[in-house]
Coordinates of C-alpha atoms in Angstrom, one line a residue:
Chain A
M59 CA 0.0 0.0 0.0
S60 CA 1.4 3.3 -0.9
N61 CA 2.0 5.8 1.9
K62 CA 1.0 9.0 0.1
V63 CA -0.1 12.2 1.6
I64 CA -1.7 15.3 0.1
Q65 CA -0.6 18.6 1.5
A66 CA -2.7 21.7 0.9
I67 CA -1.1 25.1 1.7
Y68 CA -3.2 28.1 2.6
N69 CA -2.2 31.7 3.2
D70 CA -5.0 32.8 5.4
D71 CA -6.3 31.4 8.7
D72 CA -10.0 32.1 7.9
V73 CA -9.7 30.3 4.5
L74 CA -8.0 27.4 6.4
L75 CA -10.8 27.2 8.9
H76 CA -13.5 27.0 6.2
A77 CA -11.4 24.4 4.4
V78 CA -11.2 22.3 7.5
K79 CA -14.9 22.4 8.0
K80 CA -15.4 21.4 4.4
V81 CA -12.9 18.6 4.4
K82 CA -14.5 17.3 7.6
A83 CA -18.0 17.5 6.0
E84 CA -16.7 15.4 3.2
K85 CA -15.6 12.8 5.7
H86 CA -11.9 12.9 5.1
H87 CA -9.5 12.4 7.9
I88 CA -7.1 15.3 8.4
E89 CA -3.8 13.9 9.5
E90 CA -2.2 17.1 10.6
I91 CA -2.3 20.9 10.3
F92 CA 0.7 23.1 10.7
T93 CA 0.2 26.7 11.5
P94 CA 2.5 29.7 12.3
F95 CA 0.3 30.8 15.2
P96 CA -2.7 29.4 17.2
V97 CA -5.8 29.6 15.0
H98 CA -8.7 29.9 17.4
G99 CA -11.3 27.3 16.8
L100 CA -9.1 25.1 14.8
D101 CA -9.0 22.3 17.3
K102 CA -12.7 22.3 17.5
A103 CA -13.1 22.3 13.8
M104 CA -10.7 19.4 13.5
G105 CA -12.5 17.6 16.3
L106 CA -9.4 17.4 18.5
E107 CA -10.1 16.3 22.0
H108 CA -9.5 18.7 24.8
T109 CA -6.1 18.7 26.5
R110 CA -5.9 17.4 30.0
L111 CA -2.8 19.4 31.0
A112 CA -4.7 21.5 33.5
I113 CA -5.9 18.4 35.3
C114 CA -2.3 17.2 35.4
S115 CA -1.2 20.6 36.8
F116 CA -3.8 20.4 39.6
I117 CA -2.6 16.9 40.6
F118 CA 1.0 18.1 40.6
G119 CA 0.0 21.0 42.8
C120 CA -1.5 18.6 45.3
V121 CA 1.8 16.7 45.3
G122 CA 3.7 19.9 45.9
I123 CA 1.6 21.0 48.9
S124 CA 1.9 17.5 50.4
V125 CA 5.7 17.4 50.0
A126 CA 6.0 20.9 51.6
A127 CA 3.7 20.0 54.5
T128 CA 5.4 16.7 55.1
M129 CA 8.9 18.1 54.9
M130 CA 8.2 21.0 57.4
Y131 CA 6.2 18.8 59.7
Y132 CA 9.0 16.3 59.9
M133 CA 11.8 18.8 60.2
M134 CA 10.2 21.3 62.5
I135 CA 7.8 19.3 64.7
V136 CA 9.1 15.7 64.7
D137 CA 12.9 15.7 64.2
W138 CA 14.1 18.9 66.0
P139 CA 11.1 20.4 67.9
Q140 CA 13.2 23.3 69.2
N141 CA 12.2 26.7 70.6
I142 CA 13.2 29.3 68.0
G143 CA 12.1 32.7 69.2
G144 CA 9.2 31.4 71.2
K145 CA 7.4 29.9 68.2
P146 CA 5.3 27.0 69.4
S147 CA 6.7 23.8 67.9
F148 CA 4.5 21.3 69.8
S149 CA 2.2 20.6 66.8
F150 CA 2.0 21.3 63.2
I151 CA -1.2 23.3 63.5
E152 CA 0.3 25.7 66.2
N153 CA 3.2 26.7 63.9
L154 CA 1.2 26.5 60.7
P155 CA 1.1 30.2 59.8
T156 CA 4.8 30.3 59.2
F157 CA 4.7 27.2 57.0
I158 CA 2.1 28.8 54.7
P159 CA 4.5 30.8 52.5
I160 CA 6.6 27.8 51.6
M161 CA 3.6 25.5 51.2
F162 CA 2.2 28.0 48.7
E163 CA 5.5 28.4 46.8
M164 CA 6.0 24.6 46.5
T165 CA 2.5 24.1 45.3
V166 CA 3.1 26.6 42.5
F167 CA 6.6 25.2 41.8
F168 CA 5.4 21.6 41.4
A169 CA 2.2 22.6 39.5
A170 CA 4.1 24.8 37.0
H171 CA 7.2 22.8 36.4
L172 CA 5.8 19.3 36.2
M173 CA 3.0 20.5 33.9
V174 CA 5.6 22.2 31.6
I175 CA 7.6 19.0 31.6
T176 CA 4.5 17.0 30.9
F177 CA 3.7 19.3 28.0
Y178 CA 7.3 18.9 26.5
M179 CA 7.1 15.2 26.8
R180 CA 3.6 14.8 25.4
S181 CA 4.3 17.2 22.5
R182 CA 7.7 15.6 22.1
L183 CA 9.8 18.8 22.4
W184 CA 13.3 18.8 23.6
P185 CA 16.6 20.6 22.8
F186 CA 17.9 18.3 20.0
K187 CA 14.6 17.4 18.5
E188 CA 14.4 17.8 14.8
A189 CA 11.7 20.0 13.5
E190 CA 8.9 18.2 11.7
N191 CA 7.0 20.9 9.8
P192 CA 7.0 19.8 6.1
D193 CA 7.3 23.4 4.8
V194 CA 9.4 26.2 6.4
R195 CA 6.7 28.7 5.4
T196 CA 4.4 27.2 8.1
T197 CA 6.2 29.1 10.8
D198 CA 5.9 32.4 8.9
D199 CA 2.6 33.0 7.2
H200 CA 1.4 29.8 5.6
F201 CA -0.9 27.1 6.9
L202 CA -0.5 23.5 5.8
M203 CA -3.2 20.7 5.9
E204 CA -2.1 17.1 5.5
I205 CA -4.5 14.4 4.5
A206 CA -3.7 10.7 3.8
L207 CA -4.3 9.5 0.3
H208 CA -6.2 6.3 -0.4
G209 CA -6.2 6.3 -4.1
N210 CA -8.6 9.3 -4.3
E211 CA -5.9 11.7 -5.4
K212 CA -7.9 13.5 -8.1
E213 CA -11.0 14.0 -6.1
L214 CA -9.1 15.3 -3.1
T215 CA -7.0 17.7 -5.1
A216 CA -10.0 19.1 -6.7
L217 CA -11.7 19.5 -3.3
L218 CA -8.7 21.2 -1.7
E219 CA -8.2 23.5 -4.6
E220 CA -11.8 24.5 -4.4
T221 CA -11.4 25.4 -0.7
G222 CA -8.8 28.1 -1.6
A223 CA -5.5 26.3 -1.3
V224 CA -2.7 28.2 -2.9
E225 CA -0.7 25.0 -3.4
V226 CA -1.6 21.3 -3.4
I227 CA 1.3 18.8 -3.2
V228 CA 1.2 15.0 -3.3
S229 CA 4.2 13.4 -1.7
E230 CA 5.4 10.2 -0.3
K231 CA 5.3 10.0 3.5
H232 CA 8.5 8.7 5.0
Chain B
M75 CA -13.8 38.4 8.7
A76 CA -16.8 38.3 11.0
S77 CA -14.9 36.1 13.5
H78 CA -12.5 39.0 14.0
Y79 CA -15.1 41.6 15.0
E80 CA -13.9 44.3 17.3
A81 CA -15.6 47.4 18.6
P82 CA -14.7 50.3 16.3
I83 CA -13.9 52.4 19.3
R84 CA -10.7 50.4 19.9
E85 CA -7.5 51.9 18.5
P86 CA -5.3 49.7 16.3
L87 CA -2.5 47.9 18.2
V88 CA -0.5 47.2 15.0
T89 CA -0.1 50.2 12.8
G90 CA 1.2 50.4 9.2
D91 CA -0.9 47.9 7.2
K92 CA 1.1 44.9 8.3
T93 CA 0.6 41.4 6.9
Y94 CA 1.6 38.2 8.7
H95 CA 4.8 38.1 6.7
D96 CA 5.6 41.7 7.6
V97 CA 5.4 40.8 11.3
T98 CA 7.9 37.9 10.7
V99 CA 10.3 40.1 8.8
D100 CA 10.1 43.0 11.3
V101 CA 10.7 40.8 14.3
A102 CA 13.5 38.8 12.7
A103 CA 15.3 41.9 11.4
P104 CA 17.2 42.8 14.6
V105 CA 18.3 39.2 15.0
E106 CA 19.3 38.7 11.4
G107 CA 21.0 42.0 11.0
R108 CA 24.3 43.1 12.4
A109 CA 24.8 45.1 15.6
N110 CA 25.6 48.7 14.8
K111 CA 28.2 50.9 16.4
Q112 CA 25.9 52.4 19.0
W113 CA 25.0 48.9 20.2
W114 CA 28.7 48.1 20.7
I115 CA 29.3 51.4 22.5
V116 CA 26.4 50.8 24.9
F117 CA 27.3 47.2 25.3
S118 CA 30.9 48.0 26.2
I119 CA 29.8 50.6 28.8
A120 CA 27.5 48.0 30.4
L121 CA 30.2 45.4 30.3
V122 CA 32.7 47.6 32.0
A123 CA 30.2 48.5 34.7
F124 CA 29.5 44.8 35.1
L125 CA 33.2 43.9 35.4
W126 CA 33.7 46.8 37.9
G127 CA 30.8 45.5 40.0
L128 CA 32.2 42.0 39.8
G129 CA 35.5 43.3 41.1
C130 CA 33.6 44.9 44.0
I131 CA 31.8 41.7 44.8
I132 CA 35.0 39.7 44.8
Y133 CA 36.7 42.3 47.0
T134 CA 33.7 42.2 49.4
V135 CA 33.6 38.4 49.6
S136 CA 37.3 38.0 50.0
T137 CA 37.9 40.8 52.5
G138 CA 34.6 40.9 54.4
I139 CA 31.3 42.8 54.6
G140 CA 33.1 45.5 56.6
V141 CA 34.2 47.1 53.4
W142 CA 30.6 48.2 53.0
G143 CA 29.1 51.1 54.9
L144 CA 27.0 49.0 57.2
N145 CA 27.4 49.4 60.9
K146 CA 26.1 47.6 64.0
T147 CA 22.8 49.4 64.0
V148 CA 22.2 49.5 60.3
G149 CA 22.9 45.9 59.2
W150 CA 20.9 46.2 56.0
A151 CA 21.2 49.1 53.6
W152 CA 22.2 49.2 50.0
D153 CA 22.4 45.4 49.7
I154 CA 18.8 44.7 50.6
T155 CA 17.6 48.0 49.1
N156 CA 19.0 46.9 45.8
F157 CA 17.6 43.4 46.2
V158 CA 14.1 44.6 46.8
W159 CA 14.4 47.1 44.0
W160 CA 15.5 44.5 41.5
V161 CA 12.9 42.0 42.6
G162 CA 10.3 44.8 42.3
I163 CA 11.3 45.6 38.8
G164 CA 11.0 42.0 37.8
H165 CA 7.4 41.9 38.8
A166 CA 6.0 43.9 35.9
G167 CA 7.1 41.3 33.4
T168 CA 5.0 38.6 35.0
L169 CA 2.2 41.0 35.4
I170 CA 2.2 41.8 31.8
S171 CA 2.5 38.2 30.6
A172 CA 0.2 36.6 33.2
V173 CA -2.3 39.0 34.7
L174 CA -2.9 40.8 31.4
L175 CA -3.3 37.4 29.7
L176 CA -6.0 36.4 32.3
F177 CA -7.7 39.7 31.5
R178 CA -7.4 39.1 27.8
Q179 CA -5.6 42.3 27.1
K180 CA -4.4 42.3 23.5
W181 CA -2.0 45.1 23.9
R182 CA 0.2 42.9 26.1
M183 CA 1.3 40.9 23.1
A184 CA 3.8 43.4 21.7
I185 CA 5.4 44.0 25.1
N186 CA 5.3 40.7 27.0
R187 CA 8.4 39.1 25.6
S188 CA 10.6 42.1 26.5
A189 CA 8.9 42.5 29.9
E190 CA 9.5 38.8 30.7
A191 CA 13.1 39.1 29.6
M192 CA 13.4 42.1 31.9
T193 CA 11.9 40.0 34.7
I194 CA 14.4 37.3 34.3
F195 CA 17.4 39.5 34.1
S196 CA 16.4 41.6 37.0
V197 CA 15.6 38.6 39.2
V198 CA 19.1 37.4 38.4
Q199 CA 20.5 40.7 39.7
A200 CA 18.2 40.5 42.8
G201 CA 19.4 36.9 43.4
L202 CA 23.0 38.1 43.7
F203 CA 22.3 40.2 46.8
P204 CA 21.1 37.5 49.2
I205 CA 24.3 35.6 48.5
I206 CA 26.9 38.4 48.5
H207 CA 25.5 40.2 51.6
M208 CA 26.2 37.0 53.6
G209 CA 29.1 37.1 55.9
R210 CA 30.1 33.6 54.8
P211 CA 28.5 33.1 51.3
W212 CA 30.4 29.9 50.7
L213 CA 28.1 28.3 53.3
A214 CA 25.0 29.6 51.4
Y215 CA 24.0 26.0 50.6
W216 CA 23.1 25.6 54.3
V217 CA 19.9 27.4 53.6
L218 CA 18.7 24.3 51.8
P219 CA 17.1 21.5 53.7
I220 CA 19.5 18.9 52.5
P221 CA 20.1 15.7 54.6
N222 CA 23.6 16.1 56.1
Q223 CA 26.2 14.7 58.4
F224 CA 25.3 17.0 61.3
G225 CA 22.7 14.5 62.6
S226 CA 20.7 15.9 59.7
L227 CA 20.6 19.5 60.9
W228 CA 17.7 21.3 59.2
V229 CA 16.8 24.9 58.5
N230 CA 14.3 26.9 60.4
F231 CA 11.2 27.3 58.4
N232 CA 10.0 30.2 60.5
S233 CA 12.3 32.8 58.9
P234 CA 11.1 35.0 56.0
L235 CA 14.7 34.9 54.7
L236 CA 14.2 31.2 54.1
W237 CA 10.8 31.9 52.5
D238 CA 12.7 34.3 50.3
V239 CA 14.9 31.5 49.1
F240 CA 11.9 29.5 48.1
A241 CA 10.0 32.5 46.7
I242 CA 12.8 33.9 44.5
S243 CA 14.0 30.5 43.2
T244 CA 10.4 29.5 42.4
Y245 CA 9.8 32.9 40.8
L246 CA 12.9 32.8 38.7
S247 CA 12.4 29.2 37.5
V248 CA 8.7 29.5 36.7
S249 CA 9.2 32.8 34.9
L250 CA 12.0 31.2 32.9
V251 CA 9.9 28.2 31.7
F252 CA 7.0 30.5 31.0
W253 CA 9.2 32.7 28.9
W254 CA 10.9 29.9 27.2
T255 CA 7.7 28.0 26.3
G256 CA 6.4 31.2 24.7
L257 CA 9.6 31.6 22.8
L258 CA 9.5 28.1 21.1
P259 CA 7.3 29.2 18.1
D260 CA 9.4 32.4 17.6
F261 CA 12.6 30.5 17.7
A262 CA 11.1 28.1 15.2
M263 CA 10.3 31.0 13.0
L264 CA 13.9 32.2 13.2
R265 CA 15.1 28.6 12.6
D266 CA 13.1 28.3 9.4
R267 CA 14.3 31.6 8.1
A268 CA 18.0 31.1 9.0
V269 CA 20.3 30.9 6.0
K270 CA 23.6 30.5 7.8
P271 CA 24.2 26.9 9.0
F272 CA 25.4 28.0 12.4
Q273 CA 22.4 30.2 13.0
K274 CA 20.1 27.4 11.9
K275 CA 21.7 25.0 14.3
I276 CA 21.4 27.4 17.2
Y277 CA 17.8 28.2 16.6
S278 CA 17.0 24.5 16.0
L279 CA 18.4 23.7 19.4
L280 CA 16.6 26.6 21.1
S281 CA 13.3 25.9 19.4
F282 CA 13.1 22.3 20.7
G283 CA 11.9 21.1 17.3
W284 CA 8.7 23.1 17.5
S285 CA 6.6 22.3 14.4
G286 CA 3.4 24.2 15.1
R287 CA 0.9 21.3 14.9
A288 CA -2.7 22.0 15.7
K289 CA -2.4 19.8 18.8
D290 CA 0.8 21.5 19.9
W291 CA -1.0 24.8 19.7
Q292 CA -3.9 23.6 21.7
R293 CA -1.6 22.4 24.4
F294 CA 0.6 25.5 24.1
E295 CA -2.4 27.7 24.8
E296 CA -3.6 25.6 27.7
V297 CA -0.1 25.6 29.2
S298 CA 0.2 29.4 28.8
L299 CA -3.2 29.9 30.4
V300 CA -2.5 27.6 33.4
L301 CA 1.0 29.1 33.8
A302 CA -0.6 32.6 33.8
G303 CA -3.0 31.4 36.4
L304 CA -0.1 30.1 38.5
A305 CA 2.2 33.1 37.9
T306 CA -0.4 35.6 39.0
P307 CA -0.6 34.4 42.6
L308 CA 3.1 33.7 42.4
V309 CA 3.9 37.3 41.6
L310 CA 1.7 38.5 44.4
S311 CA 3.2 36.0 46.9
V312 CA 6.8 36.7 46.0
H313 CA 6.8 40.3 46.8
T314 CA 4.6 39.6 49.7
I315 CA 7.3 37.3 51.0
V316 CA 9.9 39.9 50.3
S317 CA 7.9 42.4 52.3
F318 CA 7.7 39.9 55.2
D319 CA 11.4 40.4 55.7
F320 CA 10.4 43.7 57.2
A321 CA 6.7 43.3 58.1
T322 CA 7.3 40.3 60.4
S323 CA 10.0 42.1 62.4
V324 CA 9.5 44.2 65.5
I325 CA 11.2 47.3 64.2
P326 CA 9.0 50.4 64.3
G327 CA 8.1 51.3 60.8
W328 CA 8.7 47.8 59.5
H329 CA 6.1 46.0 61.6
S330 CA 3.2 46.8 59.5
T331 CA 0.4 44.7 58.0
I332 CA 0.0 47.0 55.0
F333 CA 3.4 45.9 53.6
P334 CA 2.4 42.9 51.5
P335 CA -0.1 44.6 49.2
Y336 CA 1.8 47.9 49.3
F337 CA 5.1 46.3 48.3
V338 CA 3.4 44.4 45.5
A339 CA 1.8 47.6 44.2
G340 CA 5.2 49.3 44.5
A341 CA 6.8 46.5 42.6
I342 CA 4.3 46.8 39.7
F343 CA 4.7 50.5 39.8
S344 CA 8.5 50.4 39.5
G345 CA 8.4 47.4 37.1
F346 CA 6.2 49.1 34.6
A347 CA 8.4 52.2 34.9
M348 CA 11.4 50.1 33.9
V349 CA 9.4 48.4 31.0
L350 CA 8.6 51.9 29.8
T351 CA 12.2 53.0 30.0
L352 CA 13.4 50.0 28.0
L353 CA 10.6 49.9 25.4
I354 CA 10.6 53.6 24.6
I355 CA 14.2 53.1 23.5
M356 CA 13.7 49.7 22.0
R357 CA 10.9 50.7 19.7
K358 CA 13.2 53.2 18.2
V359 CA 16.4 51.3 17.9
S360 CA 14.8 48.0 16.8
N361 CA 12.4 49.7 14.4
L362 CA 9.3 48.4 16.2
E363 CA 7.3 51.6 16.2
N364 CA 4.4 49.9 14.5
Y365 CA 4.1 47.3 17.2
I366 CA 4.9 49.3 20.4
T367 CA 2.6 52.2 19.7
I368 CA 1.5 55.2 21.7
V369 CA -1.5 53.0 22.8
H370 CA 0.8 50.7 24.5
I371 CA 2.7 53.5 26.2
E372 CA -0.5 55.1 27.3
N373 CA -1.9 51.9 28.7
M374 CA 1.3 51.3 30.7
N375 CA 1.1 54.8 32.0
K376 CA -2.4 54.1 33.2
V377 CA -1.2 51.1 35.1
I378 CA 1.6 53.2 36.5
L379 CA -1.0 55.8 37.5
L380 CA -3.1 53.1 39.2
T381 CA -0.3 51.4 41.1
G382 CA 1.2 54.8 41.9
G383 CA -2.1 55.7 43.4
V384 CA -2.1 52.5 45.5
V385 CA 1.3 53.3 46.7
S386 CA 0.4 56.9 47.6
V387 CA -2.6 55.7 49.5
A388 CA -0.3 53.3 51.4
Y389 CA 2.0 56.2 52.3
I390 CA -1.0 58.2 53.6
T391 CA -2.2 55.1 55.5
E392 CA 1.3 54.6 57.1
F393 CA 1.4 58.2 58.1
F394 CA -2.1 58.1 59.5
I395 CA -1.6 54.8 61.4
G396 CA 1.8 56.1 62.7
W397 CA -0.1 59.0 64.3
Y398 CA -3.2 57.0 65.2
S399 CA -1.3 54.2 67.0
G400 CA -0.2 56.5 69.7
T401 CA 3.2 54.8 69.8
N402 CA 6.1 57.1 70.4
Y403 CA 8.4 54.9 68.5
E404 CA 6.4 55.4 65.3
D405 CA 7.5 59.1 65.3
Y406 CA 10.8 58.2 63.9
T407 CA 9.7 56.0 61.0
Y408 CA 10.2 56.7 57.3
M409 CA 6.7 58.1 57.1
S410 CA 6.6 60.6 59.8
I411 CA 7.3 64.2 60.7
G412 CA 10.6 63.1 62.1
A413 CA 11.6 61.5 58.8
A414 CA 10.7 64.6 56.8
T415 CA 12.9 66.9 58.9
G416 CA 15.5 64.5 60.2
P417 CA 18.9 63.7 58.8
Y418 CA 17.4 61.7 56.0
W419 CA 15.1 64.5 54.9
W420 CA 16.5 64.4 51.4
A421 CA 15.7 60.7 51.0
F422 CA 12.2 61.3 52.4
W423 CA 11.5 64.1 50.0
A424 CA 13.0 62.2 47.1
L425 CA 10.5 59.5 47.7
I426 CA 7.5 61.9 48.0
I427 CA 8.4 63.9 44.9
C428 CA 9.4 60.9 42.7
N429 CA 6.6 58.6 43.6
F430 CA 3.8 60.8 44.9
I431 CA 3.9 64.0 42.9
V432 CA 5.6 63.4 39.5
P433 CA 3.5 60.4 38.4
Q434 CA 0.3 62.4 39.1
T435 CA 1.1 64.3 35.9
L436 CA 0.0 61.2 34.0
W437 CA -3.6 62.1 34.6
V438 CA -3.1 64.6 31.8
K439 CA -3.7 62.8 28.5
K440 CA -1.3 65.1 26.7
L441 CA 1.5 64.1 29.0
R442 CA 0.8 60.3 29.2
T443 CA 0.7 60.1 25.4
N444 CA 4.0 61.9 25.1
Y445 CA 7.0 59.6 24.6
M446 CA 9.5 62.0 26.1
W447 CA 7.5 62.8 29.2
S448 CA 6.7 59.1 29.7
F449 CA 10.4 58.3 29.5
I450 CA 11.3 61.0 32.0
V451 CA 8.5 59.9 34.4
S452 CA 9.6 56.3 34.1
I453 CA 13.2 57.2 35.1
V454 CA 12.0 59.4 38.0
I455 CA 9.8 56.5 39.3
N456 CA 12.8 54.1 39.2
I457 CA 14.8 56.5 41.3
G458 CA 11.8 57.1 43.6
M459 CA 11.2 53.5 44.2
W460 CA 14.8 52.9 45.0
F461 CA 14.5 55.6 47.6
E462 CA 11.3 54.1 48.9
R463 CA 13.2 50.9 49.8
F464 CA 16.2 52.9 51.1
D465 CA 13.9 54.9 53.3
I466 CA 12.1 51.9 54.7
I467 CA 15.3 50.1 55.4
V468 CA 17.7 52.8 56.5
I469 CA 15.6 55.4 58.2
D470 CA 13.8 52.9 60.3
L471 CA 17.0 51.1 61.3
S472 CA 18.9 54.3 62.0
K473 CA 16.5 55.3 64.8
G474 CA 15.3 52.2 66.6
H475 CA 13.9 51.7 70.1
L476 CA 17.1 52.6 72.0
P477 CA 18.5 56.1 71.5
S478 CA 22.0 55.0 72.4
S479 CA 22.0 52.9 69.2
W480 CA 20.9 55.7 66.9
T481 CA 23.3 56.2 64.1
M482 CA 23.7 57.2 60.5
F483 CA 24.6 55.2 57.4
S484 CA 26.7 56.2 54.5
P485 CA 27.6 53.9 51.7
T486 CA 31.2 53.2 50.6
F487 CA 32.2 53.1 47.0
I488 CA 32.0 49.3 47.2
D489 CA 28.3 49.5 48.1
I490 CA 27.8 51.8 45.1
G491 CA 30.1 49.7 42.9
V492 CA 28.1 46.6 43.5
F493 CA 24.9 48.3 42.6
I494 CA 26.4 49.8 39.4
G495 CA 27.7 46.4 38.6
T496 CA 24.2 44.9 38.7
I497 CA 22.9 47.6 36.5
G498 CA 25.7 46.8 34.1
F499 CA 25.0 43.1 34.2
F500 CA 21.3 43.7 33.6
F501 CA 22.1 45.8 30.5
V502 CA 24.7 43.3 29.3
L503 CA 22.0 40.6 29.4
F504 CA 19.3 42.8 28.0
L505 CA 21.4 44.1 25.1
L506 CA 22.5 40.5 24.2
Y507 CA 18.8 39.5 24.4
A508 CA 17.7 42.3 22.1
R509 CA 20.1 41.1 19.4
T510 CA 19.6 37.4 19.6
F511 CA 16.0 36.8 20.7
P512 CA 12.7 37.6 18.9
V513 CA 11.8 40.6 21.0
I514 CA 8.2 40.5 20.1
A515 CA 6.1 37.4 20.4
Q516 CA 5.3 37.3 16.7
A517 CA 3.1 34.2 16.9
E518 CA 0.9 36.1 19.4
V519 CA 0.9 39.3 17.5
K520 CA -0.3 37.4 14.4
T521 CA -3.3 36.2 16.3
I522 CA -4.5 39.8 16.9
L523 CA -3.5 41.2 13.6
K524 CA -7.0 40.7 12.1
S525 CA -8.8 42.1 15.0
S526 CA -6.4 44.9 16.0
G527 CA -4.3 45.6 12.9
E528 CA -4.7 49.0 11.3
K529 CA -5.2 47.6 7.9
Y530 CA -8.0 45.2 8.9
K531 CA -9.7 47.8 11.0
K532 CA -9.8 50.1 8.1
L533 CA -11.3 47.3 5.9
R534 CA -14.0 46.7 8.5
D535 CA -14.8 50.4 9.0
G536 CA -15.0 50.7 5.2
N537 CA -17.6 48.1 4.5
H538 CA -19.4 48.1 7.9
E539 CA -19.4 44.4 8.3

């Protein structure tokens, strides 16, 4: 089976959005769309599922606050319950107000960093990663839609040209 | 174009009939071009100042803190003044990128990149002071709760100075990843435009292989939003914690519950002033007049006016409570009759004039939409906010509870040299940034081009869509 893809290049985000809706209506599966900036409503038009990164972040924040509370409870109340300036170190709750700033900071620290790392891992981004956009113009002012071909080259080309593509390329996927 | 409707009352944020490609070219131009002579001159001056400051730091650390002007009464002066000043300056960057994002302010997009850069570079300067003002900075790692061979001797989590360690390091690291994540699409743009192999390699490395897929953008926007949601309380908490260094003490004038919000307002006040100082110059030298317009300057001036008002109200409140408390000791604080006429009267009046009086001129539309006047006011505020921290720290310490400990403080040239050094270091970083980084978030500006670009606004006004 040939592994061919068809790439339609647009030069306007509104034209692209209409094209996506049209291609979707014709029941074609859009493999990928590369854009130079976030086109609002594109994920909805493509039918992408919502990202769960915010949920991850919430969980990471919960981890952060637990780490902070456990650390300070152990160090200040359990391990060395000393009298430092008359601050009550008999129980966690008595000395709690001075623990709040660090509990807060560590919540933010964990929530922010672990979410960003999750994002980099899920989107496969790291320093020596090779860029995968098929056309360099897609980081400037062009928008590229990629659809897998299943022997319907003519029909698809016609459809894409009709939607306002400035260029339609058929190429072998590697 | 119905999806890009915007009220006709709004002024364009991108002037000069720009297309998407024009944005790319304009943002890439300073990076792809060569530095001119003026850049090298300014860079050299900054570098010399930095090296001079480095010399002062090395001298301090190797000889002892005694080379500074501190004495037994005034144990904090220029070191912590400069620390709080630099941290304060850093706060505007996060405010612009996070708080204004939450409020969906489109005008932030042309200025957020530089404001965040300013945050990072100024927090780096701030971060030097907690280390170098230590008597034994080589033991600085003892502030971290690391298991050790002293029976596992821990730190004391009751101290605001330890909270500072957590606050500043969280602030710096979160700001850094926020900034960097936002940079990925812009680095990718530079990578895809690069013609020289070395440049291509560098920007490929920096852009982390960003390809701009629909799913990437969806996640990117979610990450930006959540980070903005996290950075907003962070920015409030960091300067709050910095203010706790003073507010949790028992020193008259320091022990005050107004400090947390008042310091935060002051931080935004001074930070925006610094953003203005930098951007008024940058829009000219980097040819970005079409992106950083008078609308941006005026909006920043309005934020300055607001936060300056908050700070002024705080001064009046401090003054009132000092009198209302009936405590004799409060007579000597930085916001009292004693301060206005005492030995530090000049520092007191510098604060009042620079922070209280001069910014009020921004109520006049003619003045706040004037580049020259905005620039002057922004410099004045930076000076005034330095004096605010100096007054809080030095005036309050110099006249404490016990008259036999009353004394004066005067800085040595090492104190001054270290401060000049941090200013030099800041500009070294900022100048390098301005030549190698995309100074405007082009991917973000492109999203508002159709709603706020002059060309598209004219089109809409023309056919009344």
